[in-house]
């Protein structure tokens, strides 16, 4: 392989999904994996198959339906985990098993209660067992950055001899600092005798906000695979963000000595939006590369500079990461053919039944909203395509609200095939609606998060509501869009209830 190529290993669907409240269903995982393939990632870590039947199924579905990247499943150093990972990835065109085992004193003593010798034996045994199933095996000494160096080198040498083609160095708790991490990678290159038989990978968490910096210093010192996630999602403070790593390597090629990735950077913004929408995790406006303000110039001096010469204040071109000016694309008089043609230019090819439903929604929207943008189309089509079986469906709602009345809602739903009506008061109109819905569905979910955003500009813009509802120890996300934010809120709540009904049957 080209020595300057940096392998992008995306773990949005595994570590990213470990982000509190970011759970995804199988259909959503496959949709993200397809987009990751379009983005051009080299490896997709699709999940941790032994962790739940749902995770196993989603890794299996991704393996069957997503072509291009290597599909990887995570496993502890246990035969049953490796069997599950193999079972889930074996149908992929190119499959990998990623085995891990903690090697730091802290983890060995408190978590595993095992001595170094035992750990070494387990790691080697696991890699050999995985190699008996697949030729592509990766090994991670968990908490590598807090592992005693001599033991780390010994484990790495042993797992490479046992057949690991990639050795991943995780900064599991985001404890390392850039120069320290660079020194660790250099130390591995100098002290692991057979290191040239494996690719060095890094996996940095962001607890001190150093995940990207640590990963980039590792690249400058010989790492050739970077594990990262879209939007920096991940356990606790998240993982190193894919878009920041890719754009740093591309923009500062002088510093990264001609290293490159195969990412199609023009797909970054679209991928980021999809991940944010499906996980219900909004992107902060000032987020590097993909935040709404990343290319917005507020100060007059900056605006003047950019108008005179873009490079004065812009180090990347917005179009290089896929930002585009919103365009008015359709209106009330647009026909079905124009609608279908526009969707096709956006890369959305719907089956007849889906197209019929999406067109129906488009017509309703076009009656309320004069100008329809690409973002509006994405939202309504996305809603149609990600629909779950509807146990609860909104038929009608009426609210009373104002500064001198107690907010009240009357809701009519089709629930379990029957039309049911209920009413309630609440702290506000949304609370009143949710209480009325609870009376019909008997749901006792706790609203853990509520976000609203405008899909496009303008007072008549679609409002998209994303919520998280906790129920029976699980978190269900829900989304709904409408030009009426109360209706969007109701739809989001029903979406979460329908997901809950599908999973907790
Ligand atoms: O952070 C970590 O150590 C991990 C391993 C499983 C690679 O996610
Ligand atoms: Zn991790």
Short mmCIF file of C-alpha atoms and ligand atoms in Angstrom, two decimals:
data_model
loop_
_atom_site.label_atom_id
_atom_site.label_comp_id
_atom_site.label_asym_id
_atom_site.label_seq_id
_atom_site.Cartn_x
_atom_site.Cartn_y
_atom_site.Cartn_z
CA UNK A 1 0.00 0.00 0.00
CA UNK A 2 1.06 3.57 -0.69
CA UNK A 3 3.01 4.73 2.37
CA UNK A 4 1.38 8.17 2.33
CA UNK A 5 -2.19 6.92 2.31
CA UNK A 6 -4.04 7.39 5.61
CA UNK A 7 -6.71 4.75 6.15
CA UNK A 8 -9.90 6.28 7.50
CA UNK A 9 -11.57 3.86 9.88
CA UNK A 10 -14.99 5.20 10.76
CA UNK A 11 -16.47 4.08 14.06
CA UNK A 12 -19.58 6.31 14.07
CA UNK A 13 -21.82 3.24 14.16
CA UNK A 14 -19.93 1.63 17.05
CA UNK A 15 -18.09 4.09 19.33
CA UNK A 16 -20.18 6.98 17.97
CA UNK A 17 -23.34 5.16 18.89
CA UNK A 18 -21.98 4.74 22.42
CA UNK A 19 -22.56 8.48 22.78
CA UNK A 20 -25.26 8.85 25.46
CA UNK A 21 -28.66 9.11 23.78
CA UNK A 22 -27.46 8.49 20.22
CA UNK A 23 -29.03 5.10 19.63
CA UNK A 24 -29.89 4.16 16.05
CA UNK A 25 -32.16 1.47 14.65
CA UNK A 26 -31.05 -1.01 11.98
CA UNK A 27 -32.51 0.95 9.08
CA UNK A 28 -30.82 4.13 10.26
CA UNK A 29 -27.47 2.35 10.65
CA UNK A 30 -27.66 0.98 7.12
CA UNK A 31 -28.55 4.44 5.79
CA UNK A 32 -25.52 5.97 7.53
CA UNK A 33 -23.24 3.14 6.40
CA UNK A 34 -24.32 3.68 2.78
CA UNK A 35 -23.49 7.36 3.05
CA UNK A 36 -20.12 6.55 4.69
CA UNK A 37 -19.34 4.40 1.65
CA UNK A 38 -20.22 7.34 -0.65
CA UNK A 39 -18.00 9.55 1.54
CA UNK A 40 -15.17 7.12 0.80
CA UNK A 41 -14.18 5.79 4.22
CA UNK A 42 -11.89 2.75 4.03
CA UNK A 43 -13.29 0.82 7.01
CA UNK A 44 -16.71 0.96 8.68
CA UNK A 45 -16.83 -0.38 12.21
CA UNK A 46 -20.50 -1.26 12.10
CA UNK A 47 -21.02 -2.37 15.70
CA UNK A 48 -20.25 -4.73 18.55
CA UNK A 49 -22.21 -7.82 17.47
CA UNK A 50 -22.15 -9.76 20.75
CA UNK A 51 -23.54 -6.80 22.71
CA UNK A 52 -27.18 -7.27 21.62
CA UNK A 53 -29.26 -9.09 18.99
CA UNK A 54 -30.06 -5.68 17.45
CA UNK A 55 -26.36 -4.85 17.09
CA UNK A 56 -25.67 -8.27 15.55
CA UNK A 57 -28.48 -7.77 13.00
CA UNK A 58 -27.39 -4.28 12.07
CA UNK A 59 -23.76 -5.34 11.49
CA UNK A 60 -25.09 -8.22 9.39
CA UNK A 61 -27.32 -5.92 7.34
CA UNK A 62 -24.49 -3.44 6.77
CA UNK A 63 -22.20 -6.32 5.72
CA UNK A 64 -24.77 -7.57 3.22
CA UNK A 65 -25.83 -4.29 1.74
CA UNK A 66 -22.93 -1.86 1.81
CA UNK A 67 -20.25 -2.27 -0.83
CA UNK A 68 -16.82 -0.66 -0.97
CA UNK A 69 -15.39 -0.25 2.52
CA UNK A 70 -14.12 -3.07 4.72
CA UNK A 71 -16.87 -3.90 7.25
CA UNK A 72 -15.59 -4.50 10.76
CA UNK A 73 -17.15 -5.97 13.90
CA UNK A 74 -15.77 -5.41 17.41
CA UNK A 75 -15.10 -8.27 19.85
CA UNK A 76 -13.59 -8.68 23.31
CA UNK A 77 -10.85 -11.29 23.48
CA UNK A 78 -13.42 -14.03 24.00
CA UNK A 79 -14.38 -16.82 21.62
CA UNK A 80 -18.10 -16.08 21.88
CA UNK A 81 -17.49 -12.42 20.95
CA UNK A 82 -15.26 -13.38 18.03
CA UNK A 83 -17.85 -15.94 16.85
CA UNK A 84 -20.54 -13.26 16.95
CA UNK A 85 -18.36 -10.72 15.14
CA UNK A 86 -17.50 -13.27 12.47
CA UNK A 87 -21.13 -14.32 12.08
CA UNK A 88 -22.14 -10.70 11.56
CA UNK A 89 -19.41 -9.62 9.10
CA UNK A 90 -18.78 -12.80 7.12
CA UNK A 91 -21.09 -11.82 4.25
CA UNK A 92 -19.22 -8.56 3.57
CA UNK A 93 -17.06 -8.46 0.44
CA UNK A 94 -14.17 -7.49 2.70
CA UNK A 95 -14.54 -8.19 6.41
CA UNK A 96 -12.47 -7.49 9.52
CA UNK A 97 -12.64 -8.59 13.14
CA UNK A 98 -11.40 -6.06 15.69
CA UNK A 99 -10.35 -7.71 18.94
CA UNK A 100 -9.51 -5.73 22.06
CA UNK A 101 -8.18 -6.35 25.55
CA UNK A 102 -7.07 -3.86 28.19
CA UNK A 103 -3.37 -3.74 28.99
CA UNK A 104 -2.95 -0.86 31.44
CA UNK A 105 -2.19 -1.62 35.11
CA UNK A 106 -5.39 0.15 36.18
CA UNK A 107 -7.62 -1.90 33.87
CA UNK A 108 -5.82 -5.20 34.48
CA UNK A 109 -6.02 -4.79 38.26
CA UNK A 110 -9.49 -3.33 38.79
CA UNK A 111 -11.50 -4.36 35.74
CA UNK A 112 -10.05 -7.66 34.62
CA UNK A 113 -8.25 -8.82 37.77
CA UNK A 114 -5.61 -10.50 35.68
CA UNK A 115 -1.82 -10.45 35.62
CA UNK A 116 0.33 -9.47 32.62
CA UNK A 117 1.08 -13.08 31.61
CA UNK A 118 -2.57 -13.98 31.50
CA UNK A 119 -3.41 -10.88 29.45
CA UNK A 120 -0.65 -11.66 26.97
CA UNK A 121 -1.90 -15.21 26.57
CA UNK A 122 -5.52 -14.12 26.11
CA UNK A 123 -4.59 -11.47 23.53
CA UNK A 124 -2.51 -13.90 21.46
CA UNK A 125 -5.17 -16.62 21.74
CA UNK A 126 -7.90 -14.21 20.63
CA UNK A 127 -5.96 -12.98 17.61
CA UNK A 128 -5.13 -16.56 16.56
CA UNK A 129 -8.76 -17.57 17.00
CA UNK A 130 -9.94 -14.61 14.91
CA UNK A 131 -7.31 -15.34 12.24
CA UNK A 132 -8.74 -18.84 12.02
CA UNK A 133 -11.92 -17.18 10.78
CA UNK A 134 -10.73 -14.22 8.70
CA UNK A 135 -7.46 -12.96 7.22
CA UNK A 136 -8.07 -9.35 8.31
CA UNK A 137 -7.71 -8.99 12.10
CA UNK A 138 -7.07 -5.85 14.12
CA UNK A 139 -5.97 -5.82 17.75
CA UNK A 140 -6.37 -2.98 20.29
CA UNK A 141 -4.63 -2.94 23.65
CA UNK A 142 -7.34 -0.94 25.41
CA UNK A 143 -6.05 2.01 27.46
CA UNK A 144 -2.74 1.76 25.57
CA UNK A 145 -1.73 5.32 26.43
CA UNK A 146 -1.72 4.43 30.17
CA UNK A 147 -0.04 1.05 29.62
CA UNK A 148 3.54 0.47 30.84
CA UNK A 149 5.66 0.83 27.71
CA UNK A 150 7.66 -2.44 27.95
CA UNK A 151 4.46 -4.46 28.39
CA UNK A 152 2.74 -2.61 25.55
CA UNK A 153 5.64 -3.36 23.18
CA UNK A 154 5.61 -7.02 24.25
CA UNK A 155 1.85 -7.38 23.61
CA UNK A 156 2.10 -5.68 20.22
CA UNK A 157 4.97 -7.89 19.11
CA UNK A 158 3.09 -10.99 20.21
CA UNK A 159 -0.23 -10.13 18.52
CA UNK A 160 1.52 -9.20 15.27
CA UNK A 161 3.29 -12.60 15.35
CA UNK A 162 -0.13 -14.17 15.99
CA UNK A 163 -1.49 -12.57 12.80
CA UNK A 164 -2.86 -9.10 13.58
CA UNK A 165 -2.45 -6.97 10.45
CA UNK A 166 -3.43 -3.75 12.21
CA UNK A 167 -2.48 -2.72 15.74
CA UNK A 168 -4.60 0.07 17.09
CA UNK A 169 -3.34 2.32 19.87
CA UNK A 170 -6.31 3.70 21.80
CA UNK A 171 -6.17 6.69 24.08
CA UNK A 172 -9.26 5.20 25.67
CA UNK A 173 -9.86 7.85 28.31
CA UNK A 174 -8.56 10.85 26.35
CA UNK A 175 -5.68 11.29 28.82
CA UNK A 176 -2.75 11.76 26.47
CA UNK A 177 -1.35 15.02 25.12
CA UNK A 178 -0.06 15.53 21.57
CA UNK A 179 3.72 15.36 22.13
CA UNK A 180 3.33 12.48 24.55
CA UNK A 181 1.19 10.56 22.07
CA UNK A 182 3.65 11.28 19.25
CA UNK A 183 6.39 9.88 21.46
CA UNK A 184 4.32 6.76 22.11
CA UNK A 185 3.94 6.09 18.37
CA UNK A 186 7.66 6.69 17.80
CA UNK A 187 8.44 4.36 20.71
CA UNK A 188 6.30 1.63 19.16
CA UNK A 189 8.07 2.01 15.81
CA UNK A 190 11.46 1.80 17.47
CA UNK A 191 10.81 -0.95 20.01
CA UNK A 192 8.41 -3.44 18.45
CA UNK A 193 10.69 -5.56 16.24
CA UNK A 194 8.03 -6.79 13.80
CA UNK A 195 6.03 -3.52 13.59
CA UNK A 196 6.68 -3.24 9.84
CA UNK A 197 4.34 -6.23 9.38
CA UNK A 198 1.36 -4.26 10.71
CA UNK A 199 -0.40 -0.97 10.12
CA UNK A 200 -0.28 1.33 13.15
CA UNK A 201 -3.70 2.75 13.89
CA UNK A 202 -4.78 5.30 16.51
CA UNK A 203 -8.07 5.79 18.31
CA UNK A 204 -8.22 8.97 20.39
CA UNK A 205 -10.97 10.09 22.72
CA UNK A 206 -11.69 13.71 23.35
CA UNK A 207 -11.94 14.07 27.13
CA UNK A 208 -9.42 16.93 27.15
CA UNK A 209 -10.44 18.16 23.69
CA UNK A 210 -7.21 16.69 22.24
CA UNK A 211 -8.55 13.76 20.20
CA UNK A 212 -7.85 15.31 16.81
CA UNK A 213 -4.50 16.83 17.84
CA UNK A 214 -3.31 13.50 19.25
CA UNK A 215 -4.40 11.64 16.10
CA UNK A 216 -2.64 14.13 13.81
CA UNK A 217 0.61 13.98 15.78
CA UNK A 218 0.39 10.19 15.49
CA UNK A 219 0.04 10.49 11.70
CA UNK A 220 3.14 12.72 11.59
CA UNK A 221 4.99 9.99 13.45
CA UNK A 222 4.00 7.02 11.35
CA UNK A 223 0.41 6.00 12.15
CA UNK A 224 -1.34 5.07 8.91
CA UNK A 225 -4.88 4.38 10.11
CA UNK A 226 -7.01 6.84 12.07
CA UNK A 227 -10.14 5.75 13.89
CA UNK A 228 -12.65 8.56 14.05
CA UNK A 229 -16.33 9.44 13.94
CA UNK A 230 -18.53 11.81 12.03
CA UNK A 231 -19.24 14.99 14.04
CA UNK A 232 -16.83 13.66 16.72
CA UNK A 233 -19.60 11.57 18.28
CA UNK A 234 -18.60 8.93 20.79
CA UNK A 235 -18.40 7.70 24.34
CA UNK A 236 -18.36 10.61 26.88
CA UNK A 237 -16.77 13.67 25.19
CA UNK A 238 -16.57 11.74 21.93
CA UNK A 239 -13.92 10.51 19.51
CA UNK A 240 -11.60 12.37 17.17
CA UNK A 241 -13.75 13.93 14.47
CA UNK A 242 -13.43 12.52 10.95
CA UNK A 243 -14.08 15.80 9.19
CA UNK A 244 -11.43 17.68 11.18
CA UNK A 245 -8.77 15.03 10.61
CA UNK A 246 -9.47 14.74 6.90
CA UNK A 247 -9.56 18.48 6.30
CA UNK A 248 -6.43 19.11 8.40
CA UNK A 249 -4.50 16.56 6.34
CA UNK A 250 -5.82 18.03 3.09
CA UNK A 251 -5.48 21.72 3.99
CA UNK A 252 -2.03 21.41 5.63
CA UNK A 253 -0.53 18.93 3.22
CA UNK A 254 2.76 20.82 3.59
CA UNK A 255 2.90 19.80 7.26
CA UNK A 256 1.58 16.28 6.73
CA UNK A 257 4.26 15.51 4.16
CA UNK A 258 2.00 14.55 1.25
CA UNK A 259 -0.18 12.21 3.26
CA UNK A 260 -3.68 11.91 1.85
CA UNK A 261 -7.01 10.19 2.43
CA UNK A 262 -9.46 8.83 -0.10
CA UNK A 263 -12.35 10.79 1.37
CA UNK A 264 -14.57 12.63 -1.10
CA UNK A 265 -14.62 15.80 0.98
CA UNK A 266 -17.61 17.21 -0.95
CA UNK A 267 -19.73 14.57 0.81
CA UNK A 268 -18.68 15.68 4.32
CA UNK A 269 -21.48 18.15 5.00
CA UNK A 270 -24.20 15.81 3.74
CA UNK A 271 -22.85 12.95 5.88
CA UNK A 272 -22.62 15.17 8.93
CA UNK A 273 -26.22 16.30 8.50
CA UNK A 274 -27.46 12.74 8.07
CA UNK A 275 -25.65 11.56 11.20
CA UNK A 276 -26.90 14.52 13.20
CA UNK A 277 -30.47 13.99 12.03
CA UNK A 278 -30.59 10.25 12.66
CA UNK A 279 -28.80 10.30 16.02
CA UNK A 280 -30.69 13.41 17.19
CA UNK A 281 -27.33 14.95 18.17
CA UNK A 282 -27.17 18.54 16.90
CA UNK A 283 -23.90 19.97 15.62
CA UNK A 284 -22.78 23.08 17.51
CA UNK A 285 -22.82 26.14 15.21
CA UNK A 286 -19.13 26.90 15.79
CA UNK A 287 -17.99 23.30 15.18
CA UNK A 288 -14.89 23.22 12.96
CA UNK A 289 -15.44 22.31 9.29
CA UNK A 290 -19.17 21.51 9.44
CA UNK A 291 -20.77 23.92 11.93
CA UNK A 292 -23.33 26.37 10.53
CA UNK A 293 -20.91 29.24 11.26
CA UNK A 294 -17.78 27.51 9.94
CA UNK A 295 -17.81 29.69 6.82
CA UNK A 296 -19.89 32.62 8.07
CA UNK A 297 -18.10 35.95 8.41
CA UNK A 298 -19.70 38.30 10.90
CA UNK A 299 -17.28 41.17 11.34
CA UNK A 300 -17.30 43.92 8.70
CA UNK A 301 -13.53 43.77 8.32
CA UNK A 302 -13.66 40.03 7.61
CA UNK A 303 -16.58 40.39 5.19
CA UNK A 304 -14.75 43.12 3.32
CA UNK A 305 -11.60 40.99 3.18
CA UNK A 306 -13.41 37.91 1.88
CA UNK A 307 -15.23 39.93 -0.76
CA UNK A 308 -11.92 41.33 -1.97
CA UNK A 309 -10.08 38.01 -1.83
CA UNK A 310 -11.51 34.85 -0.27
CA UNK A 311 -8.17 33.57 1.05
CA UNK A 312 -7.86 36.54 3.42
CA UNK A 313 -10.10 34.82 5.95
CA UNK A 314 -10.98 31.40 4.48
CA UNK A 315 -8.51 28.54 4.61
CA UNK A 316 -10.91 26.01 3.06
CA UNK A 317 -13.55 26.47 0.39
CA UNK A 318 -17.08 25.84 1.67
CA UNK A 319 -17.86 23.90 -1.50
CA UNK A 320 -14.92 21.55 -0.82
CA UNK A 321 -16.76 20.18 2.21
CA UNK A 322 -20.12 20.24 0.44
CA UNK A 323 -21.66 23.47 1.75
CA UNK A 324 -23.94 24.96 -0.87
CA UNK A 325 -26.10 28.03 -0.94
CA UNK A 326 -29.71 26.99 -0.36
CA UNK A 327 -31.54 27.18 -3.66
CA UNK A 328 -35.23 27.64 -4.25
CA UNK A 329 -35.98 24.53 -6.21
CA UNK A 330 -39.70 23.95 -6.40
CA UNK A 331 -43.00 25.66 -5.67
CA UNK A 332 -46.73 25.11 -5.48
CA UNK A 333 -47.11 24.58 -9.20
CA UNK A 334 -44.30 22.10 -9.61
CA UNK A 335 -45.50 18.75 -10.85
CA UNK A 336 -44.65 15.22 -9.92
CA UNK A 337 -42.13 14.93 -12.72
CA UNK A 338 -40.16 18.01 -11.59
CA UNK A 339 -40.33 16.74 -8.01
CA UNK A 340 -38.96 13.34 -8.99
CA UNK A 341 -36.28 14.89 -11.22
CA UNK A 342 -35.11 17.22 -8.42
CA UNK A 343 -34.87 14.32 -5.97
CA UNK A 344 -32.80 12.37 -8.49
CA UNK A 345 -30.31 15.24 -8.80
CA UNK A 346 -30.00 15.07 -4.99
CA UNK A 347 -29.17 11.38 -5.31
CA UNK A 348 -32.56 10.22 -3.98
CA UNK A 349 -34.24 7.58 -6.11
CA UNK A 350 -37.58 6.59 -4.62
CA UNK A 351 -39.75 3.59 -5.40
CA UNK A 352 -43.20 4.41 -6.77
CA UNK A 353 -45.06 4.01 -3.47
CA UNK A 354 -42.50 6.12 -1.58
CA UNK A 355 -42.55 8.75 -4.31
CA UNK A 356 -46.37 8.95 -4.13
CA UNK A 357 -46.28 9.56 -0.38
CA UNK A 358 -43.42 12.04 -0.55
CA UNK A 359 -45.17 13.94 -3.37
CA UNK A 360 -48.36 14.10 -1.33
CA UNK A 361 -46.42 15.64 1.56
CA UNK A 362 -44.66 18.01 -0.80
CA UNK A 363 -48.03 19.29 -2.07
CA UNK A 364 -49.29 19.89 1.48
CA UNK A 365 -46.06 21.72 2.29
CA UNK A 366 -46.14 23.77 -0.92
CA UNK A 367 -49.59 25.05 0.06
CA UNK A 368 -48.16 26.44 3.28
CA UNK A 369 -44.74 27.51 2.12
CA UNK A 370 -44.03 29.55 -1.02
CA UNK A 371 -40.46 28.52 -1.66
CA UNK A 372 -39.32 24.94 -1.28
CA UNK A 373 -35.58 24.35 -0.84
CA UNK A 374 -33.47 21.19 -1.17
CA UNK A 375 -33.32 21.01 2.63
CA UNK A 376 -37.14 20.90 2.79
CA UNK A 377 -37.19 18.04 0.29
CA UNK A 378 -34.49 16.19 2.24
CA UNK A 379 -36.54 16.56 5.43
CA UNK A 380 -39.84 15.30 4.06
CA UNK A 381 -38.28 12.50 2.05
CA UNK A 382 -36.10 11.54 5.00
CA UNK A 383 -39.20 11.34 7.20
CA UNK A 384 -41.04 9.14 4.72
CA UNK A 385 -38.07 6.82 4.26
CA UNK A 386 -37.29 6.43 7.96
CA UNK A 387 -40.88 5.78 9.02
CA UNK A 388 -41.40 2.96 11.48
CA UNK A 389 -44.68 1.02 11.71
CA UNK A 390 -47.19 3.48 13.10
CA UNK A 391 -48.94 2.21 16.17
CA UNK A 392 -49.84 5.82 16.93
CA UNK A 393 -50.78 8.25 14.17
CA UNK A 394 -51.93 11.86 14.53
CA UNK A 395 -55.37 12.64 13.15
CA UNK A 396 -56.13 15.99 14.67
CA UNK A 397 -54.94 18.43 17.32
CA UNK A 398 -56.19 21.65 18.83
CA UNK A 399 -54.36 23.81 21.32
CA UNK A 400 -55.25 26.81 23.42
CA UNK A 401 -52.39 28.92 24.63
CA UNK A 402 -51.71 32.48 25.62
CA UNK A 403 -50.32 34.63 28.40
CA UNK A 404 -53.54 34.58 30.41
CA UNK A 405 -54.82 30.99 29.97
CA UNK A 406 -53.53 27.63 31.11
CA UNK A 407 -52.22 25.87 27.98
CA UNK A 408 -54.52 23.03 26.94
CA UNK A 409 -54.48 20.46 24.15
CA UNK A 410 -57.01 18.18 22.55
CA UNK A 411 -55.51 15.29 20.62
CA UNK A 412 -57.09 12.71 18.33
CA UNK A 413 -54.96 9.73 17.41
CA UNK A 414 -55.38 6.50 15.55
CA UNK A 415 -53.88 4.21 18.19
CA UNK A 416 -53.68 0.47 17.73
CA UNK A 417 -56.17 0.73 14.87
CA UNK A 418 -58.79 2.67 16.89
CA UNK A 419 -59.58 6.38 16.87
CA UNK A 420 -59.02 7.78 20.38
CA UNK A 421 -59.38 11.28 21.73
CA UNK A 422 -57.98 12.91 24.85
CA UNK A 423 -57.27 16.30 26.34
CA UNK A 424 -54.95 17.75 28.94
CA UNK A 425 -53.51 20.95 30.27
CA UNK A 426 -49.79 21.46 30.74
CA UNK A 427 -46.97 23.91 31.52
CA UNK A 428 -46.96 24.90 27.86
CA UNK A 429 -48.67 23.78 24.65
CA UNK A 430 -46.11 21.04 23.94
CA UNK A 431 -46.36 19.70 27.49
CA UNK A 432 -50.18 19.71 27.22
CA UNK A 433 -50.04 17.76 23.92
CA UNK A 434 -47.57 15.21 25.34
CA UNK A 435 -49.73 14.67 28.44
CA UNK A 436 -52.83 14.15 26.28
CA UNK A 437 -50.92 11.63 24.12
CA UNK A 438 -49.69 9.82 27.26
CA UNK A 439 -53.32 9.39 28.37
CA UNK A 440 -54.13 7.60 25.11
CA UNK A 441 -50.98 5.51 24.76
CA UNK A 442 -50.37 4.83 28.44
CA UNK A 443 -46.71 5.73 27.78
CA UNK A 444 -44.74 6.76 30.83
CA UNK A 445 -41.66 8.00 29.01
CA UNK A 446 -39.50 10.80 30.37
CA UNK A 447 -38.67 13.62 27.97
CA UNK A 448 -34.88 13.78 28.21
CA UNK A 449 -34.08 16.19 25.42
CA UNK A 450 -36.00 18.52 23.13
CA UNK A 451 -34.41 20.44 20.25
CA UNK A 452 -35.96 22.51 17.54
CA UNK A 453 -34.32 23.93 14.45
CA UNK A 454 -35.41 25.71 11.37
CA UNK A 455 -34.72 23.62 8.26
CA UNK A 456 -34.25 26.68 6.03
CA UNK A 457 -34.46 30.44 6.37
CA UNK A 458 -37.71 32.45 6.30
CA UNK A 459 -40.64 32.84 8.67
CA UNK A 460 -42.52 30.08 6.90
CA UNK A 461 -39.60 27.63 7.26
CA UNK A 462 -40.15 24.02 8.24
CA UNK A 463 -39.38 23.48 11.92
CA UNK A 464 -37.75 20.15 12.74
CA UNK A 465 -38.11 18.86 16.29
CA UNK A 466 -35.74 16.17 17.63
CA UNK A 467 -36.44 14.64 21.01
CA UNK A 468 -35.21 11.85 23.24
CA UNK A 469 -37.58 9.90 25.43
CA UNK A 470 -36.36 7.57 28.19
CA UNK A 471 -38.45 4.49 28.88
CA UNK A 472 -37.67 1.19 30.62
CA UNK A 473 -33.94 1.91 30.73
CA UNK A 474 -33.72 2.70 27.00
CA UNK A 475 -33.62 5.98 25.13
CA UNK A 476 -35.76 6.48 22.01
CA UNK A 477 -35.18 9.35 19.63
CA UNK A 478 -38.00 10.90 17.65
CA UNK A 479 -38.20 13.45 14.86
CA UNK A 480 -40.97 15.41 13.27
CA UNK A 481 -41.16 18.31 10.84
CA UNK A 482 -43.87 20.79 10.02
CA UNK A 483 -44.35 24.48 9.36
CA UNK A 484 -46.27 24.39 12.67
CA UNK A 485 -43.85 23.71 15.53
CA UNK A 486 -46.53 22.22 17.78
CA UNK A 487 -47.41 19.72 15.06
CA UNK A 488 -43.66 18.99 14.57
CA UNK A 489 -43.39 18.40 18.35
CA UNK A 490 -46.35 16.00 18.32
CA UNK A 491 -44.96 14.10 15.33
CA UNK A 492 -41.55 13.78 17.03
CA UNK A 493 -43.17 12.40 20.18
CA UNK A 494 -45.28 9.91 18.21
CA UNK A 495 -42.19 8.86 16.24
CA UNK A 496 -40.41 8.04 19.54
CA UNK A 497 -43.50 6.19 20.83
CA UNK A 498 -43.69 4.14 17.61
CA UNK A 499 -40.01 3.23 17.87
CA UNK A 500 -40.55 2.25 21.48
CA UNK A 501 -43.52 0.06 20.47
CA UNK A 502 -41.42 -1.60 17.76
CA UNK A 503 -38.53 -2.41 20.12
CA UNK A 504 -40.37 -3.20 23.37
CA UNK A 505 -43.02 -5.39 21.76
O1 LIG B 1 -11.64 3.56 23.32
C1 LIG B 1 -11.28 2.39 23.18
O2 LIG B 1 -10.30 1.91 23.77
C2 LIG B 1 -12.07 1.54 22.30
C3 LIG B 1 -11.50 0.22 21.95
C4 LIG B 1 -12.55 -0.83 21.92
C5 LIG B 1 -10.74 0.32 20.68
O3 LIG B 1 -13.11 1.96 21.82
ZN1 LIG B 2 -13.19 4.19 21.94
#
